Amino acid sequence: MSRIGVAFDKARADGRALLIGCMPAGFPTVEGSIAAMTAMVEAGVDVIEVEIPYSDPVMDGPVIQKASDIALAGGVRVADTLRIVEAVAATGAPVVTMTYWNPVEQYGVDAFARDLAAAGGTGLITPDLIPDEADEWLAASDAHGLDRTFLVSPSSTDARLAMTVAHCRGFVYATAVMGVTGARAQTSDAAPTLVARVRAVTDLPVGVGLGVGTGAQAGTVGGYADGVIVGSALIRCLLDASDQAAGLTALRTLSAELAEGVRTGRS
Amino acid sequence: MSGNAPAGTAGPVPDSAGHYGRFGGRFVPEALVAALDELDAAWRKAMGDEEFLAEFDALLREYAGTPSRLYVAERFSAKVGARVLLKREDLNHTGAHKVRNVLGQALLTRRMGKTRVIAETGAGQHGVATATAAALFDLECVVYMGQVDTERQALNVARMRMLGATVVPVTNGSRTLKDAMNEAMRDWVANVDDTHYLIGTAAGPHPFPAMVRDFVRGIGDEARQQCLDRTGALPDAVAACVGGGSNALGIFHAFVGDADVRLYGFEAGGDGVDTGRHAASITGGTSGVLHGTRTYVLQDADGQTVESHSISAGLDYPGVGPEHAWLHDTGRARYEPVTDDEAMAAFELLCRTEGIIPAIESAHALAGAMKIAPRLAAELGREPVIVVNLSGRGDKDVHTAGGYFGILDKE
């Protein structure tokens, strides 16, 4: 079982959901992103999702795009992302990478899988790669022992949902809302239904993302999902801060609040 | 629905999953797959439905004004050294070939029971065409346009608003067409239940490239027959400009099976492909994934999209439709860059010799015809016959061209 599978099992045994925190690699700088991700782990985030910044992130809302643009303007490269994965994995937290497909294709699919595995990454979340187009990634992830997380959506048909889940390894990513990333005032009504549909066809853990930004929301989502995925709200802590120290303080505070949320969601 | 296959290739294209050889496909969020499947089914059904085809044909004839004329440009020909036949898509309603595509997609939107259309636009031509069809079909219409383009195409922004559309200036990224496309995709992910994304070119995820080709293929079907009627023979070459590539695909498609007809796509070479400031995705790009499809893309070694440049907002896009990528790889069509300066020289020549102000996009095809004329003449040993797709009229580009030539009175 992968490191992420072990982490999900442990959280399940504790009767709570796993908290997954997302941050773009190289935002605000390479060293700054390592510091931010380390702070998140120290404050109670269980798994770190490192997003490779990309020029055309169609699944992301304005907060993540802004952070990605800052990272790209700072000159961050895919090779830096692997270095960040290695540094964050050294904290002991499982690290999963989220990436649009083109950067992987340009790096070389097998070479990327090899180097990600060597850096200690557990696998990839691929928002714009569906299993239908993923033959090369299926082979490379098998060859290098990496997890594959494809997305399922409220609009997925039963047949597509079953097909997609059958290609997943590690966990399944359920998109809670029809829309792009970004914290919302209310979490989705569609998410519990979607999670139930996934559970009907697999024993894999189900992570729910899109729209979660507060401890209370994390608690609500953690009440029915195995994993709660938070991105934009964490990133905003750094974007809105007056300086790096203030940003890290805000990040720790929110991370702790979210961690508390997933621990009380089922009580 | 199926494509003509060039001799020696395993056509037709695309396959059922939208692949053109190694290009095409669907690289999209799962949230969009159901909508793409719905669109694919609606399109396939419509293409076999006599009622749909008759309604589409009537709209094209009665509303859009097709078939467009095939005009022998005598004075331009004399300067170029080839017999140049202009496919006058600039005479269509809204002033470009794009009206064919939007009428087809608007009909499909209504069939799918959707009430809202969104679109991306660069020069504004597709936005105006979409706003036009939306008005005609009583659909809500939102057009995403890069902020840079809203400034250089202010007249078309006003046109869209007059037609009842909401124009949203996009301030992300390079603030041009590619960013408008990203923003439209985001809107679609969030509103896919009632909204159709009316993509303006033969790019994007399957079935868009094949569907758009189907809706604009009348350009080539008409031109082929008109050329036979007028000259008794097929042309030696067909020339078109290529940004995303819908007008080129539209005119190429009828000739793909005619091995003796050379197909030329002219990309926006900007300041020159070797300067890095251009929009020639095939000539100066590499294979990659952008906006839902695998094709040629302007990108760096990390797969980050590189900003494109062209004097023509309509060609200023760092990707190209996947069928063009495939036609290039199979060698059936040839793609060459035309610089801003070459395009503007051809623009001026057509104005002065024929009294026709072309879109700057189309001027790239005219410049290309000027470049290939002597080569073809030498190869054939006679004056070649070249059909040029005059894909749009230049009214929208008067400000840009006026600035380029320094002929605007100071305000």
PDB file of C-alpha atoms in Angstrom, chain A:
ATOM      1  CA  MET A   1       0.000   0.000   0.000  1.00  0.00           C
ATOM      2  CA  SER A   2       1.228   3.518  -0.800  1.00  0.00           C
ATOM      3  CA  ARG A   3       2.162   6.003   1.885  1.00  0.00           C
ATOM      4  CA  ILE A   4      -1.038   7.882   1.235  1.00  0.00           C
ATOM      5  CA  GLY A   5      -3.046   4.686   1.604  1.00  0.00           C
ATOM      6  CA  VAL A   6      -1.406   4.091   4.980  1.00  0.00           C
ATOM      7  CA  ALA A   7      -2.234   7.649   6.046  1.00  0.00           C
ATOM      8  CA  PHE A   8      -5.882   7.230   5.034  1.00  0.00           C
ATOM      9  CA  ASP A   9      -6.074   3.943   6.944  1.00  0.00           C
ATOM     10  CA  LYS A  10      -4.662   5.554  10.047  1.00  0.00           C
ATOM     11  CA  ALA A  11      -7.141   8.434   9.853  1.00  0.00           C
ATOM     12  CA  ARG A  12      -9.983   5.970   9.314  1.00  0.00           C
ATOM     13  CA  ALA A  13      -8.868   4.060  12.425  1.00  0.00           C
ATOM     14  CA  ASP A  14      -8.933   7.362  14.334  1.00  0.00           C
ATOM     15  CA  GLY A  15     -12.476   7.994  13.093  1.00  0.00           C
ATOM     16  CA  ARG A  16     -11.658  11.141  11.192  1.00  0.00           C
ATOM     17  CA  ALA A  17     -10.957  12.448   7.712  1.00  0.00           C
ATOM     18  CA  LEU A  18      -7.513  13.217   6.363  1.00  0.00           C
ATOM     19  CA  LEU A  19      -6.659  16.873   5.763  1.00  0.00           C
ATOM     20  CA  ILE A  20      -4.927  17.564   2.440  1.00  0.00           C
ATOM     21  CA  GLY A  21      -3.484  21.045   1.926  1.00  0.00           C
ATOM     22  CA  CYS A  22      -2.565  22.348  -1.507  1.00  0.00           C
ATOM     23  CA  MET A  23       0.085  24.930  -2.405  1.00  0.00           C
ATOM     24  CA  PRO A  24       1.684  25.786  -5.766  1.00  0.00           C
ATOM     25  CA  ALA A  25       5.371  24.942  -5.993  1.00  0.00           C
ATOM     26  CA  GLY A  26       7.561  28.016  -6.026  1.00  0.00           C
ATOM     27  CA  PHE A  27       4.975  30.335  -4.514  1.00  0.00           C
ATOM     28  CA  PRO A  28       6.013  32.861  -3.395  1.00  0.00           C
ATOM     29  CA  THR A  29       9.537  31.471  -3.974  1.00  0.00           C
ATOM     30  CA  VAL A  30      11.025  27.991  -3.971  1.00  0.00           C
ATOM     31  CA  GLU A  31      12.304  28.369  -0.404  1.00  0.00           C
ATOM     32  CA  GLY A  32       9.131  30.207   0.629  1.00  0.00           C
ATOM     33  CA  SER A  33       6.945  27.379  -0.599  1.00  0.00           C
ATOM     34  CA  ILE A  34       9.010  24.795   1.289  1.00  0.00           C
ATOM     35  CA  ALA A  35       8.633  26.917   4.438  1.00  0.00           C
ATOM     36  CA  ALA A  36       4.877  27.255   3.883  1.00  0.00           C
ATOM     37  CA  MET A  37       4.316  23.560   3.281  1.00  0.00           C
ATOM     38  CA  THR A  38       6.450  22.649   6.294  1.00  0.00           C
ATOM     39  CA  ALA A  39       4.418  25.068   8.429  1.00  0.00           C
ATOM     40  CA  MET A  40       1.208  23.415   7.224  1.00  0.00           C
ATOM     41  CA  VAL A  41       2.508  19.984   8.252  1.00  0.00           C
ATOM     42  CA  GLU A  42       3.582  21.291  11.656  1.00  0.00           C
ATOM     43  CA  ALA A  43       0.131  22.814  12.185  1.00  0.00           C
ATOM     44  CA  GLY A  44      -1.689  19.558  11.494  1.00  0.00           C
ATOM     45  CA  VAL A  45      -2.140  19.153   7.748  1.00  0.00           C
ATOM     46  CA  ASP A  46      -1.772  15.422   7.046  1.00  0.00           C
ATOM     47  CA  VAL A  47      -0.912  15.375   3.348  1.00  0.00           C
ATOM     48  CA  ILE A  48       0.639  18.076   1.169  1.00  0.00           C
ATOM     49  CA  GLU A  49      -0.542  18.522  -2.400  1.00  0.00           C
ATOM     50  CA  VAL A  50       2.135  20.295  -4.401  1.00  0.00           C
ATOM     51  CA  GLU A  51       0.712  21.898  -7.534  1.00  0.00           C
ATOM     52  CA  ILE A  52       3.022  22.429 -10.481  1.00  0.00           C
ATOM     53  CA  PRO A  53       2.420  26.011 -11.609  1.00  0.00           C
ATOM     54  CA  TYR A  54       1.090  26.151 -15.167  1.00  0.00           C
ATOM     55  CA  SER A  55       0.442  28.984 -17.576  1.00  0.00           C
ATOM     56  CA  ASP A  56      -3.108  27.890 -18.510  1.00  0.00           C
ATOM     57  CA  PRO A  57      -4.774  26.359 -15.433  1.00  0.00           C
ATOM     58  CA  VAL A  58      -8.361  25.988 -16.667  1.00  0.00           C
ATOM     59  CA  MET A  59      -9.565  24.133 -13.582  1.00  0.00           C
ATOM     60  CA  ASP A  60      -8.272  26.754 -11.159  1.00  0.00           C
ATOM     61  CA  GLY A  61      -9.927  29.887  -9.890  1.00  0.00           C
ATOM     62  CA  PRO A  62      -8.285  33.300  -9.508  1.00  0.00           C
ATOM     63  CA  VAL A  63      -6.470  32.631  -6.205  1.00  0.00           C
ATOM     64  CA  ILE A  64      -4.490  29.616  -7.396  1.00  0.00           C
ATOM     65  CA  GLN A  65      -3.871  31.184 -10.786  1.00  0.00           C
ATOM     66  CA  LYS A  66      -2.471  34.301  -9.153  1.00  0.00           C
ATOM     67  CA  ALA A  67      -0.167  32.230  -6.942  1.00  0.00           C
ATOM     68  CA  SER A  68       0.920  30.141  -9.945  1.00  0.00           C
ATOM     69  CA  ASP A  69       1.606  33.282 -11.963  1.00  0.00           C
ATOM     70  CA  ILE A  70       3.794  34.596  -9.143  1.00  0.00           C
ATOM     71  CA  ALA A  71       5.702  31.321  -9.070  1.00  0.00           C
ATOM     72  CA  LEU A  72       6.174  31.303 -12.846  1.00  0.00           C
ATOM     73  CA  ALA A  73       7.208  34.954 -12.899  1.00  0.00           C
ATOM     74  CA  GLY A  74       9.817  34.001 -10.294  1.00  0.00           C
ATOM     75  CA  GLY A  75      11.216  31.478 -12.742  1.00  0.00           C
ATOM     76  CA  VAL A  76      10.171  28.249 -11.052  1.00  0.00           C
ATOM     77  CA  ARG A  77      10.770  25.156 -13.173  1.00  0.00           C
ATOM     78  CA  VAL A  78       9.390  21.630 -13.045  1.00  0.00           C
ATOM     79  CA  ALA A  79      12.782  20.537 -11.729  1.00  0.00           C
ATOM     80  CA  ASP A  80      12.289  22.916  -8.774  1.00  0.00           C
ATOM     81  CA  THR A  81       8.963  21.245  -8.055  1.00  0.00           C
ATOM     82  CA  LEU A  82      10.727  17.910  -7.668  1.00  0.00           C
ATOM     83  CA  ARG A  83      13.190  19.524  -5.251  1.00  0.00           C
ATOM     84  CA  ILE A  84      10.259  20.926  -3.251  1.00  0.00           C
ATOM     85  CA  VAL A  85       8.560  17.528  -3.176  1.00  0.00           C
ATOM     86  CA  GLU A  86      11.754  16.021  -1.807  1.00  0.00           C
ATOM     87  CA  ALA A  87      12.106  18.677   0.889  1.00  0.00           C
ATOM     88  CA  VAL A  88       8.486  18.391   2.019  1.00  0.00           C
ATOM     89  CA  ALA A  89       8.529  14.588   1.936  1.00  0.00           C
ATOM     90  CA  ALA A  90      11.453  14.800   4.357  1.00  0.00           C
ATOM     91  CA  THR A  91       9.034  16.197   6.976  1.00  0.00           C
ATOM     92  CA  GLY A  92       7.376  12.786   7.004  1.00  0.00           C
ATOM     93  CA  ALA A  93       4.081  13.884   5.484  1.00  0.00           C
ATOM     94  CA  PRO A  94       2.980  12.114   2.290  1.00  0.00           C
ATOM     95  CA  VAL A  95       3.328  14.432  -0.711  1.00  0.00           C
ATOM     96  CA  VAL A  96       1.088  14.149  -3.751  1.00  0.00           C
ATOM     97  CA  THR A  97       1.587  16.268  -6.867  1.00  0.00           C
ATOM     98  CA  MET A  98      -1.201  17.989  -8.760  1.00  0.00           C
ATOM     99  CA  THR A  99      -0.405  18.882 -12.323  1.00  0.00           C
ATOM    100  CA  TYR A 100      -1.929  19.824 -15.629  1.00  0.00           C
ATOM    101  CA  TRP A 101      -0.769  17.374 -18.235  1.00  0.00           C
ATOM    102  CA  ASN A 102       1.405  19.369 -20.602  1.00  0.00           C
ATOM    103  CA  PRO A 103       4.319  19.987 -18.195  1.00  0.00           C
ATOM    104  CA  VAL A 104       4.553  16.228 -17.578  1.00  0.00           C
ATOM    105  CA  GLU A 105       4.392  15.465 -21.291  1.00  0.00           C
ATOM    106  CA  GLN A 106       7.181  17.934 -22.045  1.00  0.00           C
ATOM    107  CA  TYR A 107       9.374  16.594 -19.211  1.00  0.00           C
ATOM    108  CA  GLY A 108       8.807  13.091 -20.561  1.00  0.00           C
ATOM    109  CA  VAL A 109       6.121  10.978 -18.919  1.00  0.00           C
ATOM    110  CA  ASP A 110       8.343   8.099 -17.839  1.00  0.00           C
ATOM    111  CA  ALA A 111      11.212  10.382 -16.810  1.00  0.00           C
ATOM    112  CA  PHE A 112       8.833  12.474 -14.724  1.00  0.00           C
ATOM    113  CA  ALA A 113       7.410   9.410 -13.015  1.00  0.00           C
ATOM    114  CA  ARG A 114      10.910   8.121 -12.298  1.00  0.00           C
ATOM    115  CA  ASP A 115      12.102  11.453 -10.869  1.00  0.00           C
ATOM    116  CA  LEU A 116       8.926  12.040  -8.848  1.00  0.00           C
ATOM    117  CA  ALA A 117       9.222   8.603  -7.286  1.00  0.00           C
ATOM    118  CA  ALA A 118      12.902   9.232  -6.549  1.00  0.00           C
ATOM    119  CA  ALA A 119      11.979  12.543  -4.866  1.00  0.00           C
ATOM    120  CA  GLY A 120       9.573  10.726  -2.560  1.00  0.00           C
ATOM    121  CA  GLY A 121       6.329  11.783  -4.210  1.00  0.00           C
ATOM    122  CA  THR A 122       3.419   9.382  -3.881  1.00  0.00           C
ATOM    123  CA  GLY A 123       1.644  10.085  -7.158  1.00  0.00           C
ATOM    124  CA  LEU A 124      -0.241  12.556  -9.321  1.00  0.00           C
ATOM    125  CA  ILE A 125      -3.615  14.272  -9.330  1.00  0.00           C
ATOM    126  CA  THR A 126      -4.371  15.109 -12.972  1.00  0.00           C
ATOM    127  CA  PRO A 127      -7.195  17.642 -13.432  1.00  0.00           C
ATOM    128  CA  ASP A 128      -7.078  17.677 -17.239  1.00  0.00           C
ATOM    129  CA  LEU A 129      -6.002  14.101 -17.883  1.00  0.00           C
ATOM    130  CA  ILE A 130      -8.858  11.609 -17.951  1.00  0.00           C
ATOM    131  CA  PRO A 131      -8.183   7.851 -18.107  1.00  0.00           C
ATOM    132  CA  ASP A 132      -9.317   7.850 -21.763  1.00  0.00           C
ATOM    133  CA  GLU A 133      -6.091   9.671 -22.742  1.00  0.00           C
ATOM    134  CA  ALA A 134      -3.810   8.301 -20.032  1.00  0.00           C
ATOM    135  CA  ASP A 135      -2.198   5.171 -21.519  1.00  0.00           C
ATOM    136  CA  GLU A 136       1.315   6.530 -21.189  1.00  0.00           C
ATOM    137  CA  TRP A 137       0.745   7.645 -17.603  1.00  0.00           C
ATOM    138  CA  LEU A 138      -0.880   4.344 -16.654  1.00  0.00           C
ATOM    139  CA  ALA A 139       2.255   2.539 -17.855  1.00  0.00           C
ATOM    140  CA  ALA A 140       4.692   4.968 -16.221  1.00  0.00           C
ATOM    141  CA  SER A 141       2.875   5.017 -12.882  1.00  0.00           C
ATOM    142  CA  ASP A 142       2.855   1.220 -12.858  1.00  0.00           C
ATOM    143  CA  ALA A 143       6.550   1.101 -13.713  1.00  0.00           C
ATOM    144  CA  HIS A 144       7.514   3.488 -10.909  1.00  0.00           C
ATOM    145  CA  GLY A 145       4.960   2.535  -8.275  1.00  0.00           C
ATOM    146  CA  LEU A 146       3.088   5.836  -8.187  1.00  0.00           C
ATOM    147  CA  ASP A 147      -0.535   6.513  -7.275  1.00  0.00           C
ATOM    148  CA  ARG A 148      -3.003   7.826  -9.843  1.00  0.00           C
ATOM    149  CA  THR A 149      -5.751  10.172  -8.803  1.00  0.00           C
ATOM    150  CA  PHE A 150      -8.253  11.019 -11.494  1.00  0.00           C
ATOM    151  CA  LEU A 151     -11.180  13.340 -10.825  1.00  0.00           C
ATOM    152  CA  VAL A 152     -14.838  12.419 -10.700  1.00  0.00           C
ATOM    153  CA  SER A 153     -17.532  15.037 -11.035  1.00  0.00           C
ATOM    154  CA  PRO A 154     -21.216  15.388 -10.136  1.00  0.00           C
ATOM    155  CA  SER A 155     -21.841  15.260 -13.899  1.00  0.00           C
ATOM    156  CA  SER A 156     -19.990  11.935 -14.379  1.00  0.00           C
ATOM    157  CA  THR A 157     -22.282   9.171 -15.577  1.00  0.00           C
ATOM    158  CA  ASP A 158     -22.318   5.938 -13.571  1.00  0.00           C
ATOM    159  CA  ALA A 159     -20.358   4.207 -16.330  1.00  0.00           C
ATOM    160  CA  ARG A 160     -17.695   6.903 -16.473  1.00  0.00           C
ATOM    161  CA  LEU A 161     -17.482   7.092 -12.707  1.00  0.00           C
ATOM    162  CA  ALA A 162     -16.862   3.340 -12.466  1.00  0.00           C
ATOM    163  CA  MET A 163     -14.323   3.436 -15.301  1.00  0.00           C
ATOM    164  CA  THR A 164     -12.475   6.400 -13.780  1.00  0.00           C
ATOM    165  CA  VAL A 165     -12.391   4.937 -10.282  1.00  0.00           C
ATOM    166  CA  ALA A 166     -11.105   1.646 -11.680  1.00  0.00           C
ATOM    167  CA  HIS A 167      -8.041   3.498 -12.972  1.00  0.00           C
ATOM    168  CA  CYS A 168      -7.381   5.307  -9.672  1.00  0.00           C
ATOM    169  CA  ARG A 169      -4.848   4.184  -7.099  1.00  0.00           C
ATOM    170  CA  GLY A 170      -4.244   5.806  -3.689  1.00  0.00           C
ATOM    171  CA  PHE A 171      -7.436   7.830  -3.544  1.00  0.00           C
ATOM    172  CA  VAL A 172     -10.207   9.253  -5.677  1.00  0.00           C
ATOM    173  CA  TYR A 173     -10.709  13.021  -6.047  1.00  0.00           C
ATOM    174  CA  ALA A 174     -14.370  14.023  -5.985  1.00  0.00           C
ATOM    175  CA  THR A 175     -15.006  17.571  -7.193  1.00  0.00           C
ATOM    176  CA  ALA A 176     -17.651  18.869  -4.825  1.00  0.00           C
ATOM    177  CA  VAL A 177     -19.109  21.454  -7.144  1.00  0.00           C
ATOM    178  CA  MET A 178     -19.418  22.082 -10.829  1.00  0.00           C
ATOM    179  CA  GLY A 179     -16.830  24.805 -11.107  1.00  0.00           C
ATOM    180  CA  VAL A 180     -13.237  25.783 -10.550  1.00  0.00           C
ATOM    181  CA  THR A 181     -11.130  25.920  -7.388  1.00  0.00           C
ATOM    182  CA  GLY A 182     -11.791  28.562  -4.765  1.00  0.00           C
ATOM    183  CA  ALA A 183     -13.279  28.760  -1.295  1.00  0.00           C
ATOM    184  CA  ARG A 184     -17.034  29.278  -1.220  1.00  0.00           C
ATOM    185  CA  ALA A 185     -19.468  30.462   1.410  1.00  0.00           C
ATOM    186  CA  GLN A 186     -21.282  27.141   1.401  1.00  0.00           C
ATOM    187  CA  THR A 187     -20.091  23.663   0.622  1.00  0.00           C
ATOM    188  CA  SER A 188     -21.914  21.667  -1.970  1.00  0.00           C
ATOM    189  CA  ASP A 189     -25.034  19.573  -1.634  1.00  0.00           C
ATOM    190  CA  ALA A 190     -23.827  17.506  -4.578  1.00  0.00           C
ATOM    191  CA  ALA A 191     -20.713  16.268  -2.786  1.00  0.00           C
ATOM    192  CA  PRO A 192     -22.279  13.747  -0.345  1.00  0.00           C
ATOM    193  CA  THR A 193     -24.205  12.172  -3.206  1.00  0.00           C
ATOM    194  CA  LEU A 194     -21.071  11.959  -5.330  1.00  0.00           C
ATOM    195  CA  VAL A 195     -19.066  10.407  -2.479  1.00  0.00           C
ATOM    196  CA  ALA A 196     -21.794   7.822  -1.975  1.00  0.00           C
ATOM    197  CA  ARG A 197     -21.709   6.989  -5.676  1.00  0.00           C
ATOM    198  CA  VAL A 198     -17.943   6.471  -5.516  1.00  0.00           C
ATOM    199  CA  ARG A 199     -18.215   4.312  -2.404  1.00  0.00           C
ATOM    200  CA  ALA A 200     -20.683   2.093  -4.227  1.00  0.00           C
ATOM    201  CA  VAL A 201     -17.972   1.068  -6.691  1.00  0.00           C
ATOM    202  CA  THR A 202     -14.701   1.121  -4.713  1.00  0.00           C
ATOM    203  CA  ASP A 203     -13.035   0.762  -1.334  1.00  0.00           C
ATOM    204  CA  LEU A 204     -10.493   3.435  -2.210  1.00  0.00           C
ATOM    205  CA  PRO A 205     -10.592   6.515   0.024  1.00  0.00           C
ATOM    206  CA  VAL A 206     -12.447   9.511  -1.399  1.00  0.00           C
ATOM    207  CA  GLY A 207     -11.094  13.051  -1.088  1.00  0.00           C
ATOM    208  CA  VAL A 208     -13.417  15.988  -1.613  1.00  0.00           C
ATOM    209  CA  GLY A 209     -12.107  19.247  -2.994  1.00  0.00           C
ATOM    210  CA  LEU A 210     -13.303  22.587  -4.353  1.00  0.00           C
ATOM    211  CA  GLY A 211     -14.904  25.123  -2.076  1.00  0.00           C
ATOM    212  CA  VAL A 212     -13.640  24.241   1.418  1.00  0.00           C
ATOM    213  CA  GLY A 213     -12.142  27.159   3.335  1.00  0.00           C
ATOM    214  CA  THR A 214     -13.034  27.028   7.032  1.00  0.00           C
ATOM    215  CA  GLY A 215     -12.741  24.623   9.921  1.00  0.00           C
ATOM    216  CA  ALA A 216     -16.509  24.248  10.045  1.00  0.00           C
ATOM    217  CA  GLN A 217     -16.655  23.362   6.347  1.00  0.00           C
ATOM    218  CA  ALA A 218     -13.776  20.927   6.793  1.00  0.00           C
ATOM    219  CA  GLY A 219     -15.757  19.329   9.597  1.00  0.00           C
ATOM    220  CA  THR A 220     -18.862  19.047   7.457  1.00  0.00           C
ATOM    221  CA  VAL A 221     -17.040  17.524   4.500  1.00  0.00           C
ATOM    222  CA  GLY A 222     -14.937  15.324   6.812  1.00  0.00           C
ATOM    223  CA  GLY A 223     -18.190  13.955   8.152  1.00  0.00           C
ATOM    224  CA  TYR A 224     -18.816  12.011   4.961  1.00  0.00           C
ATOM    225  CA  ALA A 225     -15.523  11.987   3.019  1.00  0.00           C
ATOM    226  CA  ASP A 226     -12.186  10.283   3.767  1.00  0.00           C
ATOM    227  CA  GLY A 227     -10.163  13.304   2.791  1.00  0.00           C
ATOM    228  CA  VAL A 228     -10.779  17.061   2.804  1.00  0.00           C
ATOM    229  CA  ILE A 229      -8.770  18.982   0.217  1.00  0.00           C
ATOM    230  CA  VAL A 230      -8.121  22.699   0.796  1.00  0.00           C
ATOM    231  CA  GLY A 231      -6.208  24.996  -1.540  1.00  0.00           C
ATOM    232  CA  SER A 232      -7.340  28.540  -2.227  1.00  0.00           C
ATOM    233  CA  ALA A 233      -8.095  29.449   1.395  1.00  0.00           C
ATOM    234  CA  LEU A 234      -4.583  28.418   2.476  1.00  0.00           C
ATOM    235  CA  ILE A 235      -2.956  30.208  -0.439  1.00  0.00           C
ATOM    236  CA  ARG A 236      -4.883  33.359   0.372  1.00  0.00           C
ATOM    237  CA  CYS A 237      -3.154  33.450   3.779  1.00  0.00           C
ATOM    238  CA  LEU A 238       0.103  34.135   1.950  1.00  0.00           C
ATOM    239  CA  LEU A 239      -1.334  36.331  -0.816  1.00  0.00           C
ATOM    240  CA  ASP A 240      -3.094  38.656   1.619  1.00  0.00           C
ATOM    241  CA  ALA A 241      -0.265  38.914   4.156  1.00  0.00           C
ATOM    242  CA  SER A 242       1.865  42.028   4.571  1.00  0.00           C
ATOM    243  CA  ASP A 243       5.065  39.985   4.792  1.00  0.00           C
ATOM    244  CA  GLN A 244       6.267  36.388   4.849  1.00  0.00           C
ATOM    245  CA  ALA A 245       6.222  36.036   8.628  1.00  0.00           C
ATOM    246  CA  ALA A 246       2.643  37.271   8.845  1.00  0.00           C
ATOM    247  CA  GLY A 247       1.686  34.951   6.000  1.00  0.00           C
ATOM    248  CA  LEU A 248       3.165  31.915   7.739  1.00  0.00           C
ATOM    249  CA  THR A 249       1.401  32.844  10.976  1.00  0.00           C
ATOM    250  CA  ALA A 250      -1.948  33.086   9.188  1.00  0.00           C
ATOM    251  CA  LEU A 251      -1.226  29.825   7.387  1.00  0.00           C
ATOM    252  CA  ARG A 252      -0.492  28.018  10.653  1.00  0.00           C
ATOM    253  CA  THR A 253      -3.647  29.389  12.243  1.00  0.00           C
ATOM    254  CA  LEU A 254      -5.903  28.288   9.366  1.00  0.00           C
ATOM    255  CA  SER A 255      -4.162  24.916   9.055  1.00  0.00           C
ATOM    256  CA  ALA A 256      -4.754  24.269  12.744  1.00  0.00           C
ATOM    257  CA  GLU A 257      -8.402  25.331  12.424  1.00  0.00           C
ATOM    258  CA  LEU A 258      -8.909  22.975   9.470  1.00  0.00           C
ATOM    259  CA  ALA A 259      -7.120  20.150  11.301  1.00  0.00           C
ATOM    260  CA  GLU A 260      -9.393  20.687  14.268  1.00  0.00           C
ATOM    261  CA  GLY A 261     -12.360  20.689  11.888  1.00  0.00           C
ATOM    262  CA  VAL A 262     -11.610  17.254  10.445  1.00  0.00           C
ATOM    263  CA  ARG A 263     -11.140  15.921  13.992  1.00  0.00           C
ATOM    264  CA  THR A 264     -14.536  17.091  15.175  1.00  0.00           C
ATOM    265  CA  GLY A 265     -16.540  16.505  11.983  1.00  0.00           C
ATOM    266  CA  ARG A 266     -17.816  13.103  13.016  1.00  0.00           C
ATOM    267  CA  SER A 267     -18.299  13.755  16.710  1.00  0.00           C
TER     268      SER A 267
END
